[in-house]
Coordinates of C-alpha atoms in Angstrom, one line a residue:
X293 CA 1.7 123.8 -94.4
X294 CA -1.1 124.8 -92.2
X295 CA 1.4 126.8 -90.0
X296 CA 2.9 128.6 -93.0
X297 CA -0.6 129.4 -94.2
X298 CA -1.6 130.8 -90.9
X299 CA 1.7 133.1 -91.0
X300 CA 1.1 134.5 -94.3
X301 CA -2.8 135.1 -93.3
X302 CA -1.5 137.0 -90.1
X303 CA 1.0 139.2 -92.2
X304 CA -2.0 139.9 -94.9
X305 CA -4.4 140.7 -92.2
X306 CA -2.2 143.0 -90.2
X307 CA -0.8 144.9 -93.3
X308 CA -4.4 145.3 -94.4
X309 CA -5.5 146.7 -91.0
X310 CA -2.6 149.1 -91.1
X311 CA -3.4 150.5 -94.4
X312 CA -7.2 150.9 -93.9
X313 CA -6.4 152.9 -90.6
X314 CA -4.0 155.6 -91.9
X315 CA -4.8 155.7 -95.6
X316 CA -8.2 157.3 -95.6
X317 CA -6.9 159.6 -98.4
X318 CA -7.6 156.7 -101.0
X319 CA -10.8 158.1 -102.1
X320 CA -9.5 161.7 -102.8
X321 CA -6.3 160.4 -104.3
X322 CA -8.3 158.3 -106.7
X323 CA -10.1 161.4 -108.0
X324 CA -6.9 163.2 -108.4
X325 CA -5.4 160.4 -110.5
X326 CA -7.8 161.1 -113.2
X327 CA -7.0 164.8 -113.5
X328 CA -3.8 164.5 -115.5
X329 CA -5.8 162.7 -118.4
X330 CA -8.0 165.7 -118.7
X331 CA -5.2 167.5 -120.8
X332 CA -5.0 164.2 -123.1
X333 CA -8.7 164.2 -123.6
X334 CA -8.9 167.9 -124.4
X335 CA -5.9 167.3 -126.8
X336 CA -7.7 164.5 -128.8
X337 CA -10.8 166.5 -128.6
X338 CA -9.0 169.5 -130.3
X339 CA -7.6 167.1 -133.0
X340 CA -10.8 165.5 -133.9
X341 CA -12.5 169.0 -134.0
X342 CA -9.8 170.0 -136.4
X343 CA -10.2 167.1 -138.5
X344 CA -14.1 167.6 -138.6
X345 CA -13.7 171.1 -139.6
X346 CA -11.4 170.2 -142.4
X347 CA -13.4 167.2 -144.0
X348 CA -16.8 167.7 -142.7
X349 CA -16.8 164.1 -141.6
X350 CA -18.3 163.7 -138.0
X351 CA -17.0 160.2 -137.4
X352 CA -13.4 160.4 -137.8
X353 CA -10.9 157.7 -136.6
X354 CA -7.1 157.4 -136.3
X355 CA -5.6 154.2 -136.6
X356 CA -9.1 152.5 -135.6
X357 CA -9.8 155.0 -132.7
X358 CA -12.4 157.6 -132.7
X359 CA -12.7 160.2 -130.0
X360 CA -14.9 158.1 -127.7
X361 CA -12.4 155.3 -127.9
X362 CA -9.6 157.6 -126.8
X363 CA -11.6 158.9 -123.7
X364 CA -12.5 155.2 -122.9
X365 CA -8.9 154.0 -123.4
X366 CA -7.4 156.4 -121.3
X367 CA -10.0 155.7 -118.5
X368 CA -9.0 152.0 -118.7
X369 CA -5.6 152.5 -118.7
X370 CA -5.9 154.4 -115.3
X371 CA -7.6 151.4 -114.0
X372 CA -4.9 149.1 -115.3
X373 CA -2.2 151.0 -113.7
X374 CA -3.8 151.1 -110.5
X375 CA -3.4 147.3 -110.5
X376 CA 0.2 147.1 -111.9
X377 CA 1.9 150.1 -110.5
X378 CA 4.1 149.4 -107.3
X379 CA 5.1 152.8 -106.0
X380 CA 8.0 152.6 -103.7
X381 CA 8.7 149.1 -104.2
X382 CA 12.0 149.0 -105.9
X383 CA 13.5 152.0 -103.9
X384 CA 12.2 150.2 -100.7
X385 CA 13.9 147.0 -101.6
X386 CA 17.1 148.8 -102.4
X387 CA 16.9 150.8 -99.1
X388 CA 16.6 147.4 -97.2
X389 CA 19.7 146.4 -98.7
X390 CA 21.6 149.5 -98.5
X391 CA 20.8 150.0 -94.8
X392 CA 21.1 146.5 -93.6
X393 CA 17.5 146.1 -92.7
X394 CA 17.3 143.2 -95.0
X395 CA 19.0 141.3 -92.2
X396 CA 15.6 140.6 -90.4
X397 CA 14.7 138.4 -93.3
X398 CA 17.8 136.4 -93.1
X399 CA 17.5 135.7 -89.4
X400 CA 13.7 134.9 -89.3
X401 CA 11.7 132.4 -91.1
X402 CA 9.9 134.9 -93.4
X403 CA 10.5 135.0 -97.0
X404 CA 11.2 138.6 -98.2
X405 CA 9.5 138.3 -101.5
X406 CA 6.5 136.6 -100.0
X407 CA 6.2 139.3 -97.4
X408 CA 6.4 142.1 -99.6
X409 CA 3.8 140.4 -102.1
X410 CA 1.3 140.2 -99.2
X411 CA 1.9 143.8 -98.2
X412 CA 1.1 144.8 -101.8
X413 CA -2.0 142.6 -101.9
X414 CA -3.1 144.2 -98.7
X415 CA -2.4 147.7 -100.1
X416 CA -4.4 147.0 -103.3
X417 CA -7.3 145.5 -101.2
X418 CA -7.3 148.7 -99.1
X419 CA -7.0 150.9 -102.0
X420 CA -10.0 149.5 -103.9
X421 CA -12.2 149.1 -100.8
X422 CA -12.1 152.9 -100.5
X423 CA -11.5 154.0 -104.0
X424 CA -14.1 152.0 -105.7
X425 CA -16.7 154.7 -105.3
X426 CA -14.5 157.3 -107.0
X427 CA -13.8 155.0 -109.8
X428 CA -17.7 153.8 -110.2
X429 CA -18.4 157.7 -110.3
X430 CA -16.0 158.5 -113.0
X431 CA -16.9 155.7 -115.1
X432 CA -20.6 156.3 -114.8
X433 CA -20.2 159.9 -115.7
X434 CA -18.1 158.8 -118.8
X435 CA -20.3 155.8 -119.8
X436 CA -21.4 157.2 -123.1
X437 CA -17.9 157.1 -124.3
X438 CA -17.5 153.2 -123.8
X439 CA -19.0 150.6 -126.3
X440 CA -21.5 148.1 -125.2
X441 CA -20.6 145.6 -122.6
X442 CA -18.5 143.0 -123.9
X443 CA -19.4 139.4 -123.7
X444 CA -18.5 137.3 -120.6
X445 CA -15.3 135.6 -122.1
X446 CA -13.9 139.1 -122.9
X447 CA -14.7 140.5 -119.4
X448 CA -13.0 137.3 -117.8
X449 CA -9.8 137.9 -120.1
X450 CA -9.9 141.5 -119.0
X451 CA -10.1 140.4 -115.3
X452 CA -7.3 137.9 -115.7
X453 CA -5.0 140.6 -117.5
X454 CA -5.5 143.0 -114.5
X455 CA -4.4 140.2 -112.0
X456 CA -1.6 139.1 -114.1
X457 CA -0.6 143.0 -114.4
X458 CA -0.5 143.1 -110.8
X459 CA 1.9 140.1 -110.5
X460 CA 3.8 141.3 -113.5
X461 CA 4.2 144.8 -112.0
X462 CA 5.3 143.3 -108.5
X463 CA 7.9 140.9 -109.6
X464 CA 9.4 143.3 -112.3
X465 CA 9.9 146.1 -109.8
X466 CA 11.1 143.6 -107.1
X467 CA 13.8 142.4 -109.6
X468 CA 15.0 145.9 -110.3
X469 CA 15.0 146.5 -106.5
X470 CA 17.1 143.4 -105.9
X471 CA 19.7 144.8 -108.4
X472 CA 21.0 146.9 -105.2
X473 CA 23.0 143.9 -104.2
X474 CA 25.4 144.8 -106.8
X475 CA 24.4 148.7 -107.4
X476 CA 23.7 150.2 -103.9
X477 CA 22.1 153.3 -105.5
X478 CA 19.5 152.2 -108.1
X479 CA 17.9 155.6 -108.4
X480 CA 19.0 156.4 -111.9
X481 CA 18.0 152.7 -113.0
X482 CA 14.5 153.3 -111.8
X483 CA 14.2 156.6 -113.4
X484 CA 15.2 155.0 -116.8
X485 CA 12.7 152.2 -116.1
X486 CA 9.9 154.6 -115.2
X487 CA 10.7 156.6 -118.5
X488 CA 10.3 153.5 -120.4
X489 CA 7.4 152.3 -118.6
X490 CA 5.5 155.5 -119.1
X491 CA 5.9 155.4 -123.0
X492 CA 6.0 151.5 -123.6
X493 CA 2.9 150.6 -121.4
X494 CA 0.6 152.6 -123.4
X495 CA -0.1 155.1 -120.6
X496 CA 0.5 158.1 -123.0
X497 CA -1.2 156.6 -126.2
X498 CA -2.4 153.2 -127.8
X499 CA 0.7 151.2 -128.8
X500 CA -1.1 150.0 -131.8
X501 CA -0.7 153.5 -133.2
X502 CA 2.9 152.9 -133.7
X503 CA 4.1 152.2 -137.2
X504 CA 5.0 148.5 -138.2
X505 CA 6.8 146.6 -137.1
X506 CA 7.6 148.7 -133.9
X507 CA 4.0 148.3 -132.6
X508 CA 4.3 144.5 -132.9
X509 CA 7.6 144.4 -131.0
X510 CA 6.3 146.8 -128.3
X511 CA 3.0 145.2 -127.8
X512 CA 4.6 141.7 -126.9
X513 CA 7.1 143.5 -124.4
X514 CA 6.3 143.1 -120.7
X515 CA 5.5 146.9 -120.4
X516 CA 2.5 146.7 -122.7
X517 CA 0.7 144.4 -120.1
X518 CA 0.9 147.0 -117.6
X519 CA -1.6 149.3 -119.3
X520 CA -2.3 148.9 -122.8
X521 CA -3.2 145.2 -122.9
X522 CA -6.2 145.3 -120.4
X523 CA -7.6 148.3 -122.2
X524 CA -7.3 146.9 -125.6
X525 CA -9.1 143.8 -124.2
X526 CA -12.3 145.8 -123.0
X527 CA -12.3 147.9 -126.3
X528 CA -12.1 144.7 -128.7
X529 CA -8.9 145.6 -130.2
X530 CA -7.5 142.1 -129.2
X531 CA -9.8 139.1 -129.9
X532 CA -9.6 135.5 -130.7
X533 CA -6.3 133.6 -131.1
X534 CA -4.3 137.0 -130.7
X535 CA -6.0 137.5 -127.3
X536 CA -5.4 133.8 -126.1
X537 CA -1.6 134.0 -127.3
X538 CA -1.0 137.3 -125.5
X539 CA -2.5 135.9 -122.3
X540 CA -0.1 133.0 -122.7
X541 CA 2.8 135.6 -123.2
X542 CA 1.6 137.5 -120.2
X543 CA 1.9 134.3 -118.0
X544 CA 5.3 133.7 -119.4
X545 CA 6.5 137.2 -118.5
X546 CA 5.2 136.7 -115.1
X547 CA 7.0 133.4 -114.6
X548 CA 10.0 134.8 -116.0
X549 CA 10.2 137.8 -113.6
X550 CA 9.3 135.4 -110.6
X551 CA 12.3 133.3 -111.5
X552 CA 14.4 136.2 -112.0
X553 CA 13.5 137.9 -108.8
X554 CA 14.2 134.5 -106.9
X555 CA 17.5 134.0 -108.6
X556 CA 18.6 137.7 -107.9
X557 CA 17.7 137.3 -104.2
X558 CA 19.5 134.0 -103.8
X559 CA 22.6 135.2 -105.5
X560 CA 22.4 138.6 -103.9
X561 CA 22.2 137.0 -100.3
X562 CA 25.3 135.1 -101.1
X563 CA 27.4 138.2 -101.6
X564 CA 25.6 140.1 -98.9
X565 CA 27.6 141.3 -95.8
X566 CA 25.8 142.8 -92.9
X567 CA 27.6 144.4 -90.0
X568 CA 26.5 145.8 -86.7
X569 CA 23.7 144.9 -84.2

């Protein structure tokens, strides 16, 4: 057990050092991440301005969201996606299988999924150690759009949702990449996944704005936990028993994709054939 822990710590430390050396662009990249939502913010500003002009009412809401809620929501989804997004993971796994590089995990005492998970942990640690200042700057400048600081239990639930979102995003995309044992080219599958993820994660609009019962189905899907769920916790849209049940559901989704990715890897290795040196 001690030897294995030493091995995993060494992998994490090396991966973190590598990323801190060659990814000094994290700070600038973080600021650039916020640029696409400016158009969404201006769009909702125009919508609410038109409603004020028509009705003369200044404090307009749409499905329980006022203008400040929308701005805060989009900023919070950017934070959540920074945890749950796994750029290049699925395509990287598929490339390992297609090119035969996966053989190194079959002949060495290193678990592939564990290695990739530690690499992603190192990536997130390196990212936030550099990008925390740009995030803090943006949230400070937009602080007037946020409601009062929630209580400690809500903040704890928010942090738990971010950590679970990271695990869910990793094992979900790892499962997609492991399909390459059966379909060597998974680019089309990844495109379909990214399309569904963009809309059903709440990255484009709050999911509770969808009509019933569609919004109920979507908010319980694994996609909603990638962006919508953490934002809705902070904004007080999910509280009490509903919050507890949705955290339990998120844990269940994480466990499901852990088991699925392990099963896909075990089954895939049994049918895998490697040739060459």
